[in-house]
């Protein structure tokens, strides 16, 4: 976003004259309430100022504001809150539900029915519309209430320095974050959330996690920059950085791990433990250095890379600091993400619904004129046939469609929230999940965890050497202890865990060897050999030998961004008068302090680069022995070291990721990884999880492609590395344009464009607020868990299959009835069905169709993504509708030839009764034979007849179909028959009807089998 600053309002005088500022200095913040001490959204101009100049610009000082100044600025600048999101009211939700195309079609039919005085039809349609809108509004309201409990990202209190008056001493206070104003001086500590955009004044081994803003999960080293010296896009000065920026434009690395990541940012995998190996006083290391980048190569790319700036939405991982607030409320970078959100385009559900709705609208607009014209031309009837024409159009419309759709989606959303902790914020998003065939996601938190794990410890020749790991653990332990940190950071913790596991494994092997030697009577020499083989020759790993805490800690030289390494000084037990320096840190920085010739140093750098290309992250370890002394150790003592080896790490894999990826592949969902990480790191993680990365595409390659070329590349590429938010959004948009239904899983501000570009956006509960607002689905209890997404996809498919089944059955049956009704209207001297009879028939069928929402779907129907494709529906309803019309016409023939009564009135009543009964029976038959779930409960070895209703009893749809058939048979015989214009039918009719229905059932089964085979081939 372009950097902007607003001019200070004229007429406001500063309490004191400000110091002269550089020409690039920004104007003070907000135009609405200008003042000295105004602040602007952090931009390039502010970064050019020293800390003193920033304080003068903000009209504040290191001692903070007075209570009076703070109150005045709060009144002018407003509270430090994000832009308010309007809550949609119940009436608003209800009215918004009326915009659904299916609902709009029904409303039009209701108005037409009322216009022709078909009040019964109009009332039924109105009730169905109201029920559908109420169900949809209630479901979305429940989802919003659940979301309200997740808005907990931004800190609620902050530690600020305030003074009672200008002469009083500053006092640290805990105040609500809402009351922070530009110019406040705040203190930051481990675990704190950064409450506003701030400029650092002081820092002690401070590292922050900016994943919510940049997508990079590793912590970033932050420190003041008080003597800026701009070189192109890079910054030096203040705390020395040794030009050691890492990776693709991010700030100084920490602990100097050679990293494949495109971003340095001090990027060690962190996890949720206080971490950033080397970020804190523990030193030891935790920076990830971009693979192959020499110091000073990578330019900074934006304000997030500036080491002196921290932003609202980030969190402190380690260390502490004091900072001045420069931007609050709507002027922060975090709030700017809210303004960058654009309206979402139509999703897969929207496109499907519009396509099917237009098919229905065309049929309905065409049907009444045809009925009127045909009756006028052939029978000389006029407008008296208008109610019949409207009844035909209504008969074609699936009145229960909005209710069925809303009920299916609401039930699926409720089940997901109750059982799997997945909140569906927009009901149509559940259908989109069922249609997803491409799932785009990030690596960190989804495939890998935010913490490292040691893979190997290598000597100078690249061979496994546990001694390297031992010395790395000594450094981690004593740097931690002497720096007085409460817990180790992520990398030190990984090294200590690996060292403990190796020691335990060696002891177990040794005990097993001892037991075998005791049984076999092995001699002392054999035992000694066994000791050597089991690790006794390795310092710290022999039985009874020293472990890291058995050494005597002498001193520690903690990590700092310039050296990118840390040193622990220890005394080995039994070796008086000798101190051992153990150094751990970035490969380049450690090697340049070792006593090596240039050729050997280059060989080791090449070895490290080769391992880094394989997706590993390397940490170098070196030692040196010095005569014991009382004088303090300094970085100047880190010279003439003996290179020991490398510790290779990778991010720990998510335990459930491999299985979830296999399941998604089996379900026809293609996973694509869009990440800002280095290609080698992502490729290794994918291979370890069984996902073939293929040829990895980087951002540079994407920028050179046209949209058409990118579409072809995206279709065959699994991993896109070094992606910016714009790259992610473009890839997702391209996939959608190519005909894929895409889901995107993200949790940061940088993911918002892609969340909006996808058909369905998915985020975890701990995502930033703007990401949660942009997503259609929120994983409330699983983090970025692919297993939870799989549950959501299956629930979406279940709902989509049920909706599709209802549409196919209803539309094909209705189309057949309409064709038969048109034919009968032309052939008979009376109306083939009275409006009251058509209304009762529709009510019976609609009531039975409600059970589709509770049907069990066949597992085979859930194996592939389910999308409501208008063309497929048109082919299906045309074929099966014609078959239904043939059955109706056969019934007409039976009624016309075999059941003529003595008079015209009897003929009309018999015809109405016979067709009413046949209609309900054929619809019941269609419900049973064409429903997707008819084989749900079939067990191996069960008969097909038994499997129709399931071995566990008759399904809800089966019971509804039976009730519908009974209604069709008994209603003409009941007392309600005569008022509806129906009469009892002779028994011979039922015998002939059995023949017609039997032939119809066989034809349905054959047609369904052919349809399924054609679909399988497609």
PDB file of N, CA, C and O in Angstrom, residues 823-858:
ATOM      1  N   UNK A 823     -50.083 -31.980 -22.718  1.00  0.00           N
ATOM      2  CA  UNK A 823     -50.701 -32.896 -23.677  1.00  0.00           C
ATOM      3  C   UNK A 823     -52.154 -33.162 -23.321  1.00  0.00           C
ATOM      4  O   UNK A 823     -53.049 -33.146 -24.194  1.00  0.00           O
ATOM      5  N   UNK A 824     -52.437 -33.405 -22.038  1.00  0.00           N
ATOM      6  CA  UNK A 824     -53.810 -33.681 -21.617  1.00  0.00           C
ATOM      7  C   UNK A 824     -54.699 -32.461 -21.832  1.00  0.00           C
ATOM      8  O   UNK A 824     -55.877 -32.585 -22.199  1.00  0.00           O
ATOM      9  N   UNK A 825     -54.143 -31.276 -21.596  1.00  0.00           N
ATOM     10  CA  UNK A 825     -54.942 -30.078 -21.788  1.00  0.00           C
ATOM     11  C   UNK A 825     -55.372 -29.888 -23.227  1.00  0.00           C
ATOM     12  O   UNK A 825     -56.411 -29.290 -23.495  1.00  0.00           O
ATOM     13  N   UNK A 826     -54.555 -30.381 -24.134  1.00  0.00           N
ATOM     14  CA  UNK A 826     -54.904 -30.259 -25.543  1.00  0.00           C
ATOM     15  C   UNK A 826     -55.829 -31.380 -26.010  1.00  0.00           C
ATOM     16  O   UNK A 826     -56.612 -31.204 -26.951  1.00  0.00           O
ATOM     17  N   UNK A 827     -55.747 -32.549 -25.390  1.00  0.00           N
ATOM     18  CA  UNK A 827     -56.501 -33.708 -25.843  1.00  0.00           C
ATOM     19  C   UNK A 827     -57.859 -33.858 -25.165  1.00  0.00           C
ATOM     20  O   UNK A 827     -58.757 -34.491 -25.717  1.00  0.00           O
ATOM     21  N   UNK A 828     -58.001 -33.315 -23.971  1.00  0.00           N
ATOM     22  CA  UNK A 828     -59.222 -33.525 -23.201  1.00  0.00           C
ATOM     23  C   UNK A 828     -60.131 -32.312 -23.284  1.00  0.00           C
ATOM     24  O   UNK A 828     -59.666 -31.172 -23.399  1.00  0.00           O
ATOM     25  N   UNK A 829     -61.430 -32.557 -23.157  1.00  0.00           N
ATOM     26  CA  UNK A 829     -62.377 -31.427 -23.186  1.00  0.00           C
ATOM     27  C   UNK A 829     -62.472 -30.721 -21.841  1.00  0.00           C
ATOM     28  O   UNK A 829     -63.245 -29.772 -21.702  1.00  0.00           O
ATOM     29  N   UNK A 830     -61.752 -31.168 -20.849  1.00  0.00           N
ATOM     30  CA  UNK A 830     -61.769 -30.535 -19.530  1.00  0.00           C
ATOM     31  C   UNK A 830     -60.318 -30.389 -19.045  1.00  0.00           C
ATOM     32  O   UNK A 830     -59.390 -30.965 -19.624  1.00  0.00           O
ATOM     33  N   UNK A 831     -60.150 -29.618 -17.992  1.00  0.00           N
ATOM     34  CA  UNK A 831     -58.811 -29.449 -17.436  1.00  0.00           C
ATOM     35  C   UNK A 831     -58.318 -30.770 -16.867  1.00  0.00           C
ATOM     36  O   UNK A 831     -59.065 -31.462 -16.145  1.00  0.00           O
ATOM     37  N   UNK A 832     -57.074 -31.176 -17.168  1.00  0.00           N
ATOM     38  CA  UNK A 832     -56.588 -32.469 -16.697  1.00  0.00           C
ATOM     39  C   UNK A 832     -56.426 -32.543 -15.176  1.00  0.00           C
ATOM     40  O   UNK A 832     -56.444 -33.628 -14.607  1.00  0.00           O
ATOM     41  N   UNK A 833     -56.281 -31.394 -14.530  1.00  0.00           N
ATOM     42  CA  UNK A 833     -56.163 -31.383 -13.069  1.00  0.00           C
ATOM     43  C   UNK A 833     -56.662 -30.039 -12.571  1.00  0.00           C
ATOM     44  O   UNK A 833     -56.299 -28.986 -13.104  1.00  0.00           O
ATOM     45  N   UNK A 834     -57.520 -30.084 -11.569  1.00  0.00           N
ATOM     46  CA  UNK A 834     -58.044 -28.846 -11.009  1.00  0.00           C
ATOM     47  C   UNK A 834     -56.954 -28.145 -10.191  1.00  0.00           C
ATOM     48  O   UNK A 834     -56.067 -28.793  -9.637  1.00  0.00           O
ATOM     49  N   UNK A 835     -56.993 -26.816 -10.094  1.00  0.00           N
ATOM     50  CA  UNK A 835     -55.984 -26.093  -9.307  1.00  0.00           C
ATOM     51  C   UNK A 835     -55.884 -26.596  -7.868  1.00  0.00           C
ATOM     52  O   UNK A 835     -54.781 -26.693  -7.323  1.00  0.00           O
ATOM     53  N   UNK A 836     -57.006 -26.918  -7.239  1.00  0.00           N
ATOM     54  CA  UNK A 836     -56.950 -27.420  -5.859  1.00  0.00           C
ATOM     55  C   UNK A 836     -56.227 -28.756  -5.797  1.00  0.00           C
ATOM     56  O   UNK A 836     -55.459 -29.033  -4.862  1.00  0.00           O
ATOM     57  N   UNK A 837     -56.496 -29.607  -6.805  1.00  0.00           N
ATOM     58  CA  UNK A 837     -55.801 -30.901  -6.832  1.00  0.00           C
ATOM     59  C   UNK A 837     -54.293 -30.721  -7.044  1.00  0.00           C
ATOM     60  O   UNK A 837     -53.474 -31.413  -6.410  1.00  0.00           O
ATOM     61  N   UNK A 838     -53.927 -29.803  -7.922  1.00  0.00           N
ATOM     62  CA  UNK A 838     -52.503 -29.549  -8.155  1.00  0.00           C
ATOM     63  C   UNK A 838     -51.837 -29.031  -6.883  1.00  0.00           C
ATOM     64  O   UNK A 838     -50.704 -29.414  -6.553  1.00  0.00           O
ATOM     65  N   UNK A 839     -52.568 -28.173  -6.136  1.00  0.00           N
ATOM     66  CA  UNK A 839     -52.004 -27.641  -4.899  1.00  0.00           C
ATOM     67  C   UNK A 839     -51.799 -28.747  -3.868  1.00  0.00           C
ATOM     68  O   UNK A 839     -50.737 -28.840  -3.235  1.00  0.00           O
ATOM     69  N   UNK A 840     -52.799 -29.624  -3.683  1.00  0.00           N
ATOM     70  CA  UNK A 840     -52.688 -30.718  -2.712  1.00  0.00           C
ATOM     71  C   UNK A 840     -51.557 -31.668  -3.123  1.00  0.00           C
ATOM     72  O   UNK A 840     -50.767 -32.132  -2.286  1.00  0.00           O
ATOM     73  N   UNK A 841     -51.486 -31.954  -4.423  1.00  0.00           N
ATOM     74  CA  UNK A 841     -50.426 -32.851  -4.895  1.00  0.00           C
ATOM     75  C   UNK A 841     -49.048 -32.261  -4.609  1.00  0.00           C
ATOM     76  O   UNK A 841     -48.140 -32.955  -4.128  1.00  0.00           O
ATOM     77  N   UNK A 842     -48.887 -30.963  -4.885  1.00  0.00           N
ATOM     78  CA  UNK A 842     -47.599 -30.321  -4.618  1.00  0.00           C
ATOM     79  C   UNK A 842     -47.263 -30.309  -3.131  1.00  0.00           C
ATOM     80  O   UNK A 842     -46.109 -30.517  -2.741  1.00  0.00           O
ATOM     81  N   UNK A 843     -48.299 -30.067  -2.294  1.00  0.00           N
ATOM     82  CA  UNK A 843     -48.057 -30.063  -0.854  1.00  0.00           C
ATOM     83  C   UNK A 843     -47.595 -31.436  -0.377  1.00  0.00           C
ATOM     84  O   UNK A 843     -46.685 -31.547   0.449  1.00  0.00           O
ATOM     85  N   UNK A 844     -48.243 -32.504  -0.860  1.00  0.00           N
ATOM     86  CA  UNK A 844     -47.846 -33.855  -0.451  1.00  0.00           C
ATOM     87  C   UNK A 844     -46.417 -34.168  -0.886  1.00  0.00           C
ATOM     88  O   UNK A 844     -45.614 -34.704  -0.106  1.00  0.00           O
ATOM     89  N   UNK A 845     -46.112 -33.828  -2.132  1.00  0.00           N
ATOM     90  CA  UNK A 845     -44.773 -34.107  -2.645  1.00  0.00           C
ATOM     91  C   UNK A 845     -43.730 -33.264  -1.910  1.00  0.00           C
ATOM     92  O   UNK A 845     -42.647 -33.738  -1.560  1.00  0.00           O
ATOM     93  N   UNK A 846     -44.075 -31.994  -1.644  1.00  0.00           N
ATOM     94  CA  UNK A 846     -43.129 -31.124  -0.946  1.00  0.00           C
ATOM     95  C   UNK A 846     -42.841 -31.634   0.462  1.00  0.00           C
ATOM     96  O   UNK A 846     -41.697 -31.622   0.917  1.00  0.00           O
ATOM     97  N   UNK A 847     -43.892 -32.076   1.155  1.00  0.00           N
ATOM     98  CA  UNK A 847     -43.692 -32.584   2.513  1.00  0.00           C
ATOM     99  C   UNK A 847     -42.795 -33.820   2.507  1.00  0.00           C
ATOM    100  O   UNK A 847     -41.924 -33.979   3.373  1.00  0.00           O
ATOM    101  N   UNK A 848     -42.985 -34.687   1.524  1.00  0.00           N
ATOM    102  CA  UNK A 848     -42.143 -35.882   1.442  1.00  0.00           C
ATOM    103  C   UNK A 848     -40.697 -35.514   1.120  1.00  0.00           C
ATOM    104  O   UNK A 848     -39.753 -36.141   1.612  1.00  0.00           O
ATOM    105  N   UNK A 849     -40.516 -34.470   0.309  1.00  0.00           N
ATOM    106  CA  UNK A 849     -39.161 -34.094  -0.100  1.00  0.00           C
ATOM    107  C   UNK A 849     -38.329 -33.504   1.041  1.00  0.00           C
ATOM    108  O   UNK A 849     -37.094 -33.482   0.959  1.00  0.00           O
ATOM    109  N   UNK A 850     -38.986 -33.038   2.088  1.00  0.00           N
ATOM    110  CA  UNK A 850     -38.226 -32.510   3.223  1.00  0.00           C
ATOM    111  C   UNK A 850     -37.273 -33.554   3.801  1.00  0.00           C
ATOM    112  O   UNK A 850     -36.246 -33.210   4.380  1.00  0.00           O
ATOM    113  N   UNK A 851     -37.614 -34.812   3.660  1.00  0.00           N
ATOM    114  CA  UNK A 851     -36.774 -35.870   4.240  1.00  0.00           C
ATOM    115  C   UNK A 851     -35.442 -36.014   3.512  1.00  0.00           C
ATOM    116  O   UNK A 851     -34.538 -36.676   4.026  1.00  0.00           O
ATOM    117  N   UNK A 852     -35.306 -35.402   2.313  1.00  0.00           N
ATOM    118  CA  UNK A 852     -34.000 -35.456   1.646  1.00  0.00           C
ATOM    119  C   UNK A 852     -32.911 -34.817   2.512  1.00  0.00           C
ATOM    120  O   UNK A 852     -31.734 -35.194   2.424  1.00  0.00           O
ATOM    121  N   UNK A 853     -33.297 -33.848   3.337  1.00  0.00           N
ATOM    122  CA  UNK A 853     -32.320 -33.186   4.201  1.00  0.00           C
ATOM    123  C   UNK A 853     -31.734 -34.138   5.232  1.00  0.00           C
ATOM    124  O   UNK A 853     -30.669 -33.872   5.797  1.00  0.00           O
ATOM    125  N   UNK A 854     -32.420 -35.247   5.491  1.00  0.00           N
ATOM    126  CA  UNK A 854     -31.981 -36.186   6.533  1.00  0.00           C
ATOM    127  C   UNK A 854     -31.551 -37.524   5.940  1.00  0.00           C
ATOM    128  O   UNK A 854     -31.368 -38.493   6.667  1.00  0.00           O
ATOM    129  N   UNK A 855     -31.381 -37.561   4.633  1.00  0.00           N
ATOM    130  CA  UNK A 855     -31.043 -38.818   3.983  1.00  0.00           C
ATOM    131  C   UNK A 855     -29.565 -39.153   4.190  1.00  0.00           C
ATOM    132  O   UNK A 855     -28.726 -38.276   4.362  1.00  0.00           O
ATOM    133  N   UNK A 856     -29.285 -40.450   4.184  1.00  0.00           N
ATOM    134  CA  UNK A 856     -27.900 -40.915   4.245  1.00  0.00           C
ATOM    135  C   UNK A 856     -27.390 -41.071   2.819  1.00  0.00           C
ATOM    136  O   UNK A 856     -27.982 -41.758   2.002  1.00  0.00           O
ATOM    137  N   UNK A 857     -26.265 -40.422   2.556  1.00  0.00           N
ATOM    138  CA  UNK A 857     -25.713 -40.397   1.202  1.00  0.00           C
ATOM    139  C   UNK A 857     -24.802 -41.599   0.999  1.00  0.00           C
ATOM    140  O   UNK A 857     -24.044 -41.982   1.904  1.00  0.00           O
ATOM    141  N   UNK A 858     -24.863 -42.189  -0.181  1.00  0.00           N
ATOM    142  CA  UNK A 858     -23.998 -43.324  -0.493  1.00  0.00           C
ATOM    143  C   UNK A 858     -22.537 -42.889  -0.478  1.00  0.00           C
ATOM    144  O   UNK A 858     -22.188 -41.827  -1.009  1.00  0.00           O
TER     145      UNK A 858
END
